[in-house]
Coordinates of C-alpha atoms and ligand atoms in Angstrom, one line a residue:
M10 CA -16.8 16.0 6.1
A11 CA -16.0 17.2 2.7
Y12 CA -12.5 16.7 1.3
P13 CA -10.8 17.9 -1.9
S14 CA -11.0 15.4 -4.7
A15 CA -8.1 13.1 -5.4
S16 CA -8.6 9.5 -4.8
K17 CA -10.6 7.4 -7.2
L18 CA -11.6 3.8 -7.4
L19 CA -11.9 2.4 -10.8
L20 CA -12.3 -0.8 -12.6
L21 CA -9.5 -0.8 -15.1
S22 CA -10.3 -2.8 -18.2
T23 CA -8.1 -2.5 -21.1
C24 CA -11.0 -2.6 -23.5
S25 CA -11.2 -0.1 -26.3
G26 CA -14.7 -0.8 -27.5
G27 CA -16.7 0.5 -24.6
G28 CA -17.7 -2.9 -23.1
L29 CA -17.1 -3.2 -19.4
L30 CA -14.7 -6.1 -19.5
V31 CA -12.3 -7.4 -22.0
Y32 CA -9.8 -10.2 -21.2
S33 CA -6.5 -10.9 -22.7
D34 CA -5.7 -14.3 -24.3
S35 CA -2.7 -14.8 -22.2
S36 CA -4.9 -14.8 -19.2
P37 CA -3.7 -15.8 -15.7
S38 CA -7.1 -17.2 -15.0
K39 CA -7.5 -20.3 -12.8
R40 CA -9.5 -23.2 -14.2
T41 CA -12.0 -25.1 -11.9
L42 CA -14.5 -27.9 -12.6
T43 CA -18.2 -27.7 -11.9
A44 CA -20.2 -30.6 -10.3
D45 CA -21.0 -31.9 -13.7
G46 CA -17.4 -31.9 -14.8
Q47 CA -17.5 -28.7 -17.0
E48 CA -14.5 -26.5 -16.9
I49 CA -14.8 -22.9 -15.8
K50 CA -12.1 -20.4 -16.4
K51 CA -12.0 -18.0 -13.5
K52 CA -11.0 -14.5 -14.3
K53 CA -8.4 -13.0 -11.9
V54 CA -9.4 -9.7 -10.3
V55 CA -6.5 -7.9 -8.5
V56 CA -7.6 -5.3 -6.0
L57 CA -5.0 -2.7 -5.0
G58 CA -5.7 -1.3 -1.5
S59 CA -7.6 -2.2 1.7
G60 CA -9.0 1.3 2.5
W61 CA -12.5 2.7 2.2
S62 CA -13.1 1.8 -1.5
G63 CA -11.2 -1.5 -1.5
Y64 CA -12.8 -2.8 1.7
S65 CA -16.2 -1.8 0.6
F66 CA -15.6 -3.5 -2.8
L67 CA -14.4 -6.7 -1.1
S68 CA -17.1 -6.9 1.5
H69 CA -19.9 -6.5 -1.2
F70 CA -18.2 -8.7 -3.8
N71 CA -20.1 -12.0 -4.1
N72 CA -19.4 -13.7 -7.4
P73 CA -17.7 -17.1 -7.2
N74 CA -16.7 -17.0 -10.9
Y75 CA -13.8 -14.7 -10.1
D76 CA -10.6 -15.3 -8.4
V77 CA -9.9 -12.3 -6.2
Q78 CA -6.4 -11.3 -5.1
V79 CA -5.8 -8.3 -2.8
V80 CA -2.5 -6.4 -2.7
S81 CA -2.1 -3.8 0.0
P82 CA 0.8 -2.7 2.2
R83 CA -1.5 -2.7 5.2
N84 CA -3.4 -5.8 6.3
F85 CA -6.2 -3.8 7.9
F86 CA -9.0 -1.4 7.1
L87 CA -8.7 2.0 8.9
F88 CA -11.7 4.0 9.9
T89 CA -10.2 7.4 9.1
P90 CA -12.9 9.7 10.4
L91 CA -11.9 8.8 14.0
L92 CA -8.2 9.2 13.3
P93 CA -8.0 12.7 14.9
S94 CA -9.4 11.2 18.1
V95 CA -6.4 8.8 18.2
T96 CA -4.0 11.7 18.3
N97 CA -5.0 12.6 21.9
G98 CA -6.0 9.2 23.2
T99 CA -9.8 9.7 23.1
V100 CA -9.9 6.6 21.0
E101 CA -7.2 3.9 20.8
A102 CA -5.7 3.1 17.3
R103 CA -6.6 -0.6 17.5
S104 CA -10.2 0.3 18.1
I105 CA -10.6 1.8 14.6
V106 CA -8.8 -0.8 12.6
E107 CA -10.3 -4.0 11.2
P108 CA -7.9 -6.8 10.1
I109 CA -8.7 -7.9 6.6
R110 CA -7.5 -11.5 7.0
G111 CA -10.9 -12.4 8.5
L112 CA -12.8 -11.1 5.4
M113 CA -10.3 -12.9 3.1
R114 CA -11.0 -16.2 4.9
K115 CA -14.8 -15.7 4.9
K116 CA -14.9 -14.8 1.2
G117 CA -12.1 -17.1 0.0
F118 CA -9.9 -14.3 -1.4
E119 CA -6.1 -14.2 -1.4
Y120 CA -4.1 -11.4 0.3
T121 CA -0.5 -10.3 -0.3
E122 CA 1.0 -7.7 2.0
A123 CA 2.9 -5.6 -0.6
E124 CA 2.8 -2.3 -2.4
C125 CA 2.2 -2.0 -6.1
V126 CA 5.0 0.2 -7.5
K127 CA 4.2 0.0 -11.2
I128 CA 1.2 -0.8 -13.3
D129 CA 1.8 -2.2 -16.8
P130 CA -1.6 -2.1 -18.5
S131 CA -0.3 -3.3 -21.9
N132 CA 0.9 -6.6 -20.4
K133 CA -1.8 -6.7 -17.7
K134 CA 0.8 -7.0 -15.0
I135 CA 1.6 -5.1 -11.8
H136 CA 5.0 -4.8 -10.2
C137 CA 5.0 -5.1 -6.4
K138 CA 7.4 -4.6 -3.5
S139 CA 6.9 -6.4 -0.2
K140 CA 7.6 -4.6 3.1
D141 CA 9.6 -7.6 4.2
S142 CA 13.3 -7.0 3.8
T143 CA 14.3 -10.4 5.1
S144 CA 12.7 -12.5 2.4
L145 CA 14.1 -16.1 2.2
K146 CA 14.4 -15.8 -1.6
G147 CA 16.5 -12.7 -1.1
T148 CA 14.1 -10.6 -3.1
T149 CA 11.2 -8.5 -2.0
E150 CA 10.0 -7.6 -5.5
F151 CA 7.6 -9.6 -7.7
D152 CA 5.2 -9.3 -10.6
M153 CA 1.6 -10.3 -10.7
D154 CA -0.7 -10.8 -13.7
Y155 CA -4.3 -9.7 -13.7
D156 CA -7.4 -9.9 -16.0
I157 CA -9.0 -7.0 -14.3
L158 CA -7.4 -4.5 -12.0
V159 CA -9.3 -2.6 -9.4
I160 CA -7.3 0.5 -8.3
A161 CA -8.2 1.6 -4.8
V162 CA -4.9 3.0 -3.5
G163 CA -6.2 6.3 -2.1
A164 CA -4.0 9.4 -2.0
K165 CA -1.0 10.8 -0.2
P166 CA -0.6 14.1 1.7
N167 CA 0.2 17.1 -0.5
T168 CA 3.1 19.3 0.6
F169 CA 3.1 21.5 -2.5
N170 CA 6.9 21.0 -2.4
T171 CA 7.1 23.4 0.6
P172 CA 10.7 23.2 1.8
G173 CA 11.2 21.3 5.1
V174 CA 7.7 19.9 5.4
E175 CA 8.6 16.2 4.6
E176 CA 11.5 16.4 7.1
H177 CA 9.9 18.3 10.0
A178 CA 6.1 18.1 10.0
H179 CA 3.7 15.4 11.0
F180 CA 1.0 14.2 8.7
L181 CA -2.3 12.8 9.7
K182 CA -3.2 10.1 7.2
E183 CA -2.4 6.7 8.6
A184 CA -2.8 5.0 12.1
D185 CA 1.0 5.3 12.6
D186 CA 0.8 9.0 11.9
A187 CA -1.8 9.5 14.6
L188 CA 0.2 7.4 17.1
K189 CA 3.4 9.5 16.3
I190 CA 1.5 12.7 16.9
R191 CA 0.1 11.4 20.2
R192 CA 3.6 10.5 21.4
S193 CA 5.0 13.8 20.1
V194 CA 2.4 15.9 22.0
I195 CA 3.1 14.2 25.3
N196 CA 6.9 14.4 24.7
C197 CA 6.5 18.2 24.2
F198 CA 4.9 18.5 27.6
E199 CA 7.6 16.3 29.3
R200 CA 10.3 18.3 27.6
A201 CA 8.7 21.6 28.6
S202 CA 8.5 20.3 32.3
L203 CA 12.3 19.7 32.5
P204 CA 14.0 22.0 35.1
D205 CA 16.3 24.9 34.1
L206 CA 14.4 25.9 31.0
T207 CA 13.7 29.5 30.3
E208 CA 10.2 30.8 29.8
E209 CA 10.9 31.3 26.1
E210 CA 12.1 27.8 25.7
R211 CA 9.0 26.4 27.3
K212 CA 6.8 28.6 25.1
K213 CA 8.6 27.3 22.0
I214 CA 8.2 23.7 22.9
L215 CA 4.5 24.1 23.7
H216 CA 3.7 26.0 20.5
F217 CA 1.6 23.6 18.4
V218 CA 1.1 24.6 14.8
V219 CA -1.6 23.1 12.6
V220 CA -1.3 23.9 8.8
G221 CA -4.6 23.7 6.8
G222 CA -8.0 24.9 7.8
G223 CA -9.9 22.0 6.1
P224 CA -12.0 19.4 8.1
T225 CA -8.9 17.4 9.2
G226 CA -6.9 20.4 10.4
V227 CA -9.9 21.9 12.2
E228 CA -10.8 18.6 13.9
F229 CA -7.3 18.0 15.0
S230 CA -7.0 21.5 16.4
A231 CA -10.3 21.0 18.3
E232 CA -9.2 17.6 19.7
L233 CA -5.8 19.1 20.8
H234 CA -7.5 22.0 22.5
D235 CA -9.9 19.6 24.3
F236 CA -6.9 17.6 25.5
L237 CA -5.1 20.8 26.8
V238 CA -8.2 22.0 28.6
E239 CA -9.6 18.8 30.0
D240 CA -6.4 16.8 30.8
V241 CA -3.2 18.7 30.5
A242 CA -4.4 21.4 32.9
K243 CA -4.6 18.6 35.6
I244 CA -1.5 16.6 34.5
Y245 CA 0.9 19.4 33.7
P246 CA -0.4 22.4 35.7
K247 CA 3.0 24.2 35.9
V248 CA 3.5 24.5 32.1
Q249 CA -0.1 24.8 31.0
E250 CA 0.2 28.6 30.8
F251 CA 2.9 28.3 28.1
T252 CA 0.8 26.3 25.6
R253 CA -0.4 27.8 22.3
I254 CA -2.2 26.4 19.3
T255 CA -1.9 28.2 16.0
L256 CA -4.1 27.2 13.0
L257 CA -2.7 28.5 9.7
E258 CA -4.9 28.7 6.6
A259 CA -3.9 30.2 3.2
G260 CA -7.5 31.0 2.2
D261 CA -9.8 33.7 3.7
H262 CA -11.7 31.3 6.0
I263 CA -11.4 27.8 7.5
L264 CA -13.9 25.1 6.5
N265 CA -14.6 26.9 3.3
M266 CA -16.3 23.8 1.8
F267 CA -19.0 24.0 4.4
D268 CA -22.0 26.3 4.8
K269 CA -21.0 29.9 5.7
R270 CA -22.9 29.6 9.0
I271 CA -20.6 26.7 10.0
T272 CA -17.5 28.6 9.0
A273 CA -18.5 31.7 11.0
F274 CA -19.4 29.6 14.1
A275 CA -16.1 27.6 13.9
E276 CA -14.0 30.8 13.6
E277 CA -15.8 32.5 16.5
K278 CA -15.5 29.4 18.7
F279 CA -11.8 29.0 18.0
Q280 CA -11.3 32.7 18.9
R281 CA -13.2 32.2 22.2
D282 CA -11.1 29.1 22.9
G283 CA -7.9 31.0 22.4
I284 CA -6.8 29.1 19.3
D285 CA -4.7 31.5 17.3
L286 CA -6.4 31.4 13.9
K287 CA -4.3 33.0 11.1
T288 CA -6.1 33.0 7.8
K289 CA -4.6 34.4 4.5
N290 CA -1.2 33.0 5.7
M291 CA 0.7 30.6 3.5
V292 CA 3.6 28.5 4.9
V293 CA 6.7 29.0 2.8
G294 CA 9.2 26.9 4.7
V295 CA 9.7 24.8 7.8
T296 CA 13.1 24.2 9.6
A297 CA 13.8 22.2 12.7
D298 CA 13.0 25.1 14.9
E299 CA 10.9 27.6 13.0
I300 CA 8.0 27.8 10.6
S301 CA 7.8 30.7 8.1
T302 CA 4.6 32.1 6.8
K303 CA 3.9 34.7 4.1
E304 CA 0.9 37.0 4.5
R305 CA -1.2 37.0 1.3
G306 CA -2.0 40.8 1.3
S307 CA 1.3 42.4 2.4
G308 CA 3.6 39.7 1.3
E309 CA 5.4 40.0 4.7
V310 CA 7.3 36.8 5.7
V311 CA 7.3 36.0 9.5
S312 CA 9.2 33.1 11.2
E313 CA 8.0 31.7 14.5
P314 CA 9.6 29.1 16.7
Y315 CA 7.5 25.9 17.2
G316 CA 7.4 22.7 19.2
M317 CA 5.4 20.6 16.8
V318 CA 3.8 21.1 13.3
V319 CA 1.0 19.0 11.9
W320 CA 0.5 19.4 8.1
S321 CA -3.0 18.9 6.7
T322 CA -3.3 20.8 3.5
G323 CA -5.0 18.3 1.3
I324 CA -4.0 15.3 -0.8
G325 CA -2.5 14.4 -4.1
S326 CA -2.1 11.3 -6.4
R327 CA 0.4 8.6 -5.4
P328 CA 3.5 8.1 -7.6
V329 CA 2.3 4.8 -8.9
I330 CA -0.9 6.5 -10.1
K331 CA 0.9 9.4 -11.6
D332 CA 3.1 7.0 -13.6
F333 CA 0.0 5.1 -14.7
M334 CA -1.7 8.4 -15.8
H335 CA 1.3 9.2 -17.9
Q336 CA 1.1 5.8 -19.6
I337 CA -2.6 6.2 -20.5
G338 CA -2.4 9.8 -21.7
Q339 CA -3.7 11.5 -18.6
G340 CA -0.4 13.0 -17.6
Q341 CA -1.7 16.6 -17.6
R342 CA -4.5 15.8 -15.2
R343 CA -4.4 16.2 -11.4
V344 CA -6.3 13.1 -10.6
L345 CA -7.1 9.9 -12.6
A346 CA -10.3 10.3 -14.6
T347 CA -12.8 7.5 -15.1
D348 CA -16.1 7.2 -16.9
E349 CA -19.4 6.9 -15.3
W350 CA -19.0 3.2 -14.8
L351 CA -15.7 3.9 -13.0
R352 CA -13.7 2.6 -15.9
E353 CA -10.4 4.1 -17.1
D354 CA -11.2 4.3 -20.8
I355 CA -12.4 7.9 -20.5
A356 CA -8.7 8.4 -21.3
A357 CA -9.6 7.8 -24.9
I358 CA -11.7 10.9 -25.0
F359 CA -9.1 13.1 -23.5
G360 CA -6.6 11.5 -25.9
K361 CA -8.7 12.7 -28.8
A362 CA -8.9 16.2 -27.4
D363 CA -5.2 16.3 -27.0
K364 CA -4.4 15.4 -30.5
G365 CA -3.1 18.9 -31.3
E366 CA -1.9 21.7 -29.1
T367 CA -3.5 24.2 -31.4
G368 CA -5.4 23.8 -34.6
T369 CA -9.0 22.9 -35.3
L370 CA -11.4 20.1 -35.3
N371 CA -13.7 19.8 -38.4
K372 CA -17.4 19.5 -37.9
K373 CA -17.4 15.7 -38.3
E374 CA -14.6 15.1 -35.8
F375 CA -16.2 17.5 -33.3
K376 CA -19.6 15.8 -33.5
G377 CA -17.9 12.4 -33.1
V378 CA -16.1 13.5 -29.9
V379 CA -19.2 15.2 -28.5
K380 CA -21.2 12.1 -29.2
D381 CA -18.6 10.1 -27.4
I382 CA -18.9 12.4 -24.4
C383 CA -22.7 12.2 -24.3
Q384 CA -22.5 8.4 -24.5
R385 CA -20.1 8.2 -21.6
Y386 CA -21.6 11.0 -19.5
P387 CA -25.4 10.7 -20.0
Q388 CA -25.9 13.7 -17.7
V389 CA -24.1 16.0 -20.1
E390 CA -27.1 16.1 -22.3
L391 CA -29.4 16.9 -19.3
Y392 CA -27.0 19.7 -18.3
L393 CA -27.0 21.0 -21.8
K394 CA -30.7 21.2 -21.8
K395 CA -30.6 23.1 -18.5
K396 CA -28.0 25.4 -20.2
K397 CA -25.6 24.8 -17.3
L398 CA -22.7 24.0 -19.6
R399 CA -23.0 27.0 -21.9
N400 CA -19.7 26.4 -23.5
I401 CA -20.6 23.0 -24.8
A402 CA -24.1 24.1 -25.6
N403 CA -22.7 26.9 -27.8
L404 CA -20.3 24.6 -29.4
L405 CA -23.0 22.1 -30.2
K406 CA -25.0 24.9 -31.7
S407 CA -22.2 26.1 -33.9
A408 CA -21.4 22.5 -34.9
N409 CA -25.0 22.1 -36.1
G410 CA -24.8 25.4 -37.9
D411 CA -22.7 26.6 -40.7
N412 CA -19.3 26.7 -38.9
T413 CA -17.1 23.9 -40.2
E414 CA -14.2 24.3 -37.8
L415 CA -13.7 24.9 -34.1
S416 CA -10.6 25.8 -32.2
I417 CA -9.2 22.9 -30.2
E418 CA -8.4 25.3 -27.4
T419 CA -12.0 26.3 -27.1
F420 CA -13.0 22.7 -27.3
K421 CA -10.6 21.7 -24.6
Q422 CA -11.9 24.4 -22.3
A423 CA -15.4 23.1 -22.8
L424 CA -14.2 19.6 -22.1
S425 CA -12.5 20.6 -18.9
E426 CA -15.8 22.2 -17.8
V427 CA -17.6 18.9 -18.4
D428 CA -14.9 17.1 -16.5
T429 CA -15.1 19.5 -13.5
Q430 CA -18.9 19.3 -13.4
M431 CA -19.2 15.6 -13.9
K432 CA -16.2 14.2 -12.1
N433 CA -15.4 16.4 -9.1
L434 CA -16.8 14.2 -6.4
P435 CA -15.3 15.0 -3.0
A436 CA -12.5 12.7 -1.9
T437 CA -14.4 11.4 1.1
A438 CA -14.9 8.0 2.7
Q439 CA -18.6 8.4 1.7
V440 CA -17.8 8.6 -2.0
A441 CA -15.1 5.9 -1.8
S442 CA -17.3 3.3 0.0
Q443 CA -20.2 3.9 -2.4
Q444 CA -17.9 3.5 -5.4
G445 CA -16.6 0.2 -3.9
K446 CA -20.1 -1.1 -3.4
Y447 CA -21.3 0.0 -6.8
L448 CA -18.4 -1.8 -8.5
A449 CA -18.9 -5.0 -6.5
K450 CA -22.5 -5.0 -7.5
C451 CA -21.5 -4.7 -11.2
F452 CA -19.4 -7.8 -10.8
N453 CA -22.1 -9.7 -8.9
K454 CA -24.5 -9.1 -11.8
M455 CA -22.1 -9.8 -14.6
E456 CA -23.3 -13.2 -15.7
K457 CA -27.0 -12.2 -15.6
C458 CA -26.1 -9.1 -17.7
E459 CA -24.1 -11.1 -20.1
K460 CA -27.1 -13.5 -20.7
K461 CA -29.3 -10.5 -21.2
P462 CA -27.0 -8.0 -22.7
E463 CA -29.6 -5.3 -23.5
G464 CA -29.7 -4.6 -19.7
P465 CA -31.4 -1.5 -18.3
L466 CA -32.2 1.3 -20.8
R467 CA -29.8 4.2 -20.6
F468 CA -31.7 7.1 -19.2
R469 CA -30.4 9.4 -22.0
G470 CA -33.0 7.7 -24.2
E471 CA -30.7 6.3 -26.9
G472 CA -28.4 3.3 -26.7
R473 CA -28.2 0.7 -24.0
H474 CA -25.8 -0.3 -21.4
R475 CA -25.6 -3.3 -19.1
F476 CA -25.3 -1.3 -15.9
Q477 CA -26.7 1.9 -14.6
P478 CA -23.9 4.4 -14.2
F479 CA -22.5 5.2 -10.8
R480 CA -24.5 7.8 -8.8
Y481 CA -23.2 9.3 -5.6
R482 CA -25.7 10.0 -2.8
H483 CA -24.6 12.6 -0.3
F484 CA -25.8 11.9 3.2
G485 CA -24.3 15.0 4.9
S486 CA -21.0 16.1 6.5
F487 CA -19.8 16.7 10.0
A488 CA -17.2 19.0 11.4
P489 CA -16.4 18.3 15.1
L490 CA -15.3 21.6 16.7
G491 CA -14.4 20.4 20.2
G492 CA -16.0 21.0 23.6
E493 CA -18.7 18.4 22.7
Q494 CA -19.9 20.5 19.8
T495 CA -20.2 19.5 16.2
A496 CA -21.4 21.2 13.1
A497 CA -23.6 19.1 10.8
E498 CA -24.5 19.9 7.2
L499 CA -27.2 17.6 6.1
P500 CA -29.0 17.2 2.7
G501 CA -31.6 19.8 2.0
D502 CA -29.4 22.7 3.2
W503 CA -30.1 21.7 6.8
V504 CA -27.4 23.0 9.2
S505 CA -27.2 22.1 12.8
I506 CA -24.4 23.2 15.2
G507 CA -23.9 22.4 18.9
H508 CA -24.2 19.6 21.5
S509 CA -27.2 17.9 19.8
S510 CA -25.1 17.4 16.6
Q511 CA -22.3 16.0 18.7
W512 CA -24.7 13.2 19.8
L513 CA -25.7 12.7 16.1
W514 CA -22.0 12.5 15.3
Y515 CA -21.5 9.8 18.0
S516 CA -24.4 7.7 16.7
V517 CA -23.6 8.0 13.0
Y518 CA -19.9 7.1 13.4
A519 CA -20.6 4.3 15.8
S520 CA -23.1 2.9 13.3
K521 CA -20.6 3.3 10.4
L522 CA -17.8 1.3 12.0
V523 CA -17.4 -1.8 9.9
S524 CA -17.8 -4.5 12.6
W525 CA -19.4 -5.1 16.0
R526 CA -15.9 -5.6 17.4
T527 CA -14.7 -2.1 16.4
R528 CA -18.0 -0.6 17.4
S529 CA -17.8 -2.0 20.9
L530 CA -14.2 -1.0 21.3
V531 CA -14.8 2.6 20.2
V532 CA -17.9 3.0 22.4
S533 CA -16.0 1.6 25.4
D534 CA -13.1 4.1 24.6
W535 CA -15.6 7.0 24.6
V536 CA -17.1 5.8 28.0
R537 CA -13.6 5.3 29.4
R538 CA -12.6 8.8 28.4
F539 CA -15.8 10.3 30.0
I540 CA -15.1 8.5 33.3
F541 CA -11.2 8.5 33.6
G542 CA -10.1 11.1 31.1
R543 CA -7.4 10.5 28.5
D544 CA -4.3 8.4 28.9
S545 CA -1.3 10.7 28.8
S546 CA 1.5 8.1 28.7
S547 CA 3.9 8.3 25.7
I548 CA 4.2 4.6 25.0
Ligands
FAD16 P1 -7.8 4.8 1.5 O1 -8.9 4.6 2.5 O2 -6.7 5.8 1.9 O3 -7.1 3.4 1.2 C1 -6.0 3.3 0.4 C2 -5.5 1.8 0.5 O4 -4.6 1.6 -0.5 C3 -4.8 1.6 1.8 O5 -5.1 0.3 2.3 C4 -3.3 1.7 1.5 O6 -2.5 0.9 2.3 C5 -3.4 1.1 0.1 N1 -2.3 1.4 -0.8 C6 -1.6 2.6 -0.8 N2 -0.7 2.6 -1.8 C7 -0.7 1.4 -2.4 C8 0.0 0.7 -3.4 N3 1.0 1.4 -4.1 N4 -0.3 -0.6 -3.7 C9 -1.3 -1.2 -3.1 N5 -2.1 -0.6 -2.1 C10 -1.8 0.6 -1.8 N6 -14.0 11.1 4.9 C11 -15.3 11.2 5.2 O7 -16.2 11.0 4.4 N7 -15.6 11.6 6.5 C12 -14.7 11.9 7.4 O8 -15.1 12.2 8.6 C13 -13.4 11.8 7.1 N8 -12.4 12.1 8.0 C14 -11.1 11.9 7.7 C15 -10.1 12.1 8.6 C16 -8.8 12.0 8.3 C17 -7.7 12.2 9.4 C18 -8.4 11.5 7.0 C19 -7.0 11.4 6.7 C20 -9.4 11.3 6.1 C21 -10.7 11.5 6.4 N9 -11.7 11.3 5.4 C22 -13.0 11.4 5.8 C23 -11.4 11.0 4.0 C24 -11.4 9.5 3.8 O9 -10.5 8.8 4.7 C25 -10.8 9.2 2.4 O10 -11.6 9.9 1.4 C26 -10.9 7.7 2.1 O11 -10.0 7.0 2.9 C27 -10.5 7.4 0.6 O12 -10.7 6.0 0.5 P2 -9.7 5.2 -0.5 O13 -10.2 3.8 -0.5 O14 -9.7 5.9 -1.8 O15 -8.3 5.4 0.1

C-alpha cells in the first residue's frame, strides 16, 4: 500500500561538520574491559519506538561496541498491514503483535516502557513519561542521556482540526483501536436488535461511515462489507436490511495514489457491493449523532445520522517531533527532514535558506548553498543533468553567468522542489523497515569504516563518504478490496486485480510477519475463519 509521507526514522547526531557521528564530552557511555584488560567506552544509542523502523533497526543491529536502550510506550511490535483484519475478527490482535522483550534479551539491549515527551538536542537528553501512574517513587517522569538518538516514533492520525472528530470518531492506528472498532461494530448490531426501536433508529445505529478513501479506509470498508455479507447475514438476519456503509472521500477518486485501473475497479466493485461511495465530499464536523459533509462543487452542507464513524484521512507528526522540529529550525515543515544518510543535519541547509524572508543571496553564498545541497543529495546533480529540476538548473546557470544576485524567494522555491523530489518517500512499512535496516548496517560497519575512512566512493564523482546513502527499493503495493479480491501494483507498471492477487497477498503478508510464532497464528486465524466464520462476540 502507499501512504502519505509523514514518519521518518533518522539517526540524530548533533554533528555540524558532516561526519556521521559526533559524541559529546559529557558522555553517558558505559565503560567495559576487553579480555586483555583494555578499557572500551561504549556509546549509548537510545532508540525511540518499537514499530516498523525501530524493530527493523533493532533486529539488524549487531555491534557490541554500543550500549542500546529502547524507549517506547508499547512493549511489542505491531504488524499494521493486518490491522484492518482485526476490526472484524478475521485475525486476532495477539496474532499480529510480537513482544520485544524476547529481542531485547537475545541482543542484550535494555527496554523502558515510556513515552519520550521532549528531546533536548543541545544537552543530549530526552525527557520521558512512563505509563505507570503508581510508581513507587511517586514520579512517572525521568530524563535519559544519549550519545546518539534514533528517532522512530512514527506518526499520529491527522484530523485537520475537524470539530468533533477526536471525541466521536474511531481511528485505526494501534491494536487497541482495532479492538475498539471490533467491539463497537458488534455493539451496534446488538443495540439495533433491541425491541421497541423504530426503523429509523435501527437505520441510524447501523449506518457505518468511513472517512478517507486511502488504502486504510478502503481496506476497512471492504473488511466491514465482507463481515456484513458473510457473517452478519447469518447472525443478525432481522436487522441486516438496515445496514449501510458510506465511504467519504474529499478528492475525486478513492485510492488515488494507485494506478487508474485499480481506482476504477475499486470504485465499480464498491458500487456493485452497495457501499455508498461519496467522493468530492469533505467532512466539516462530527457530533454524537450526526456527521456533516460539504460537497466540493456546490458547497452544500448535509448532515446525516450515523451509528459509528471510522476516521482514516492520513497522518501527521507527533507533538514531540513538532517541538523538536521547532528547536532545530524546521518549524515551517510538515515532516522532519533528514539527509540521505538519514541524519538530521539537513536542517543546516534549510536554516541557511531561511536566513531572510526576502532579500537576495550573492553569487558566492548561492554557490556555497548549492554545493552543500549537491554534497548531501548526490542525486540532485543527476536530476539536474536530466533537466528534471529546471528551477535549480536555471538558477545554477544564472549563478555561473553574470548575475550576481538571486532572490531568496526563488531560491526557496527551488529548494522545496529539491526537497519534494528527494525526500517524499511514502510513509509505508516498506520504507520504514528498509530505513531501519540501512541504519543498523551503518552502525554495524562503523569501526571498519573508521579504520578505512575513505570508504566507498560517492557516486557523484567528487568527495568521499563512509557509507552509501540510503536508497529505497519499492517492491509493490496491495489494496485488498474484499470478497477475496485484491489489487496489486508491482514494479514495472504491472497491475493485477482479482482472486489470484488475493493469494499473492496472503503469501506475501504471511512471509513478511516477523516471526514463526506470528506467522503460524495468522495462518491458523485465516484457516479458522474459512471453516467457522468470524467470531462475533463483543468481549
Ligand atoms: P510505527 O510503526 O507507528 O512505530 C512507532 C513506534 O513509536 C511505536 O512503537 C510507538 O509506540 C512508538 N512511539 C510513539 N510515540 C513515542 C514517543 N513519544 N516516544 C517513544 N516511542 C514512541 N504500510 C505498508 O507498507 N503496507 C501496508 O499494507 C500498510 N497497512 C497499514 C494499515 C494500517 C491500518 C496502518 C495504520 C498503517 C499501515 N501501513 C502500511 C503503514 C505503516 O504501518 C507505517 O508506515 C509504519 O508503521 C511506519 O513505521 P514507523 O516505525 O515509522 O512507525
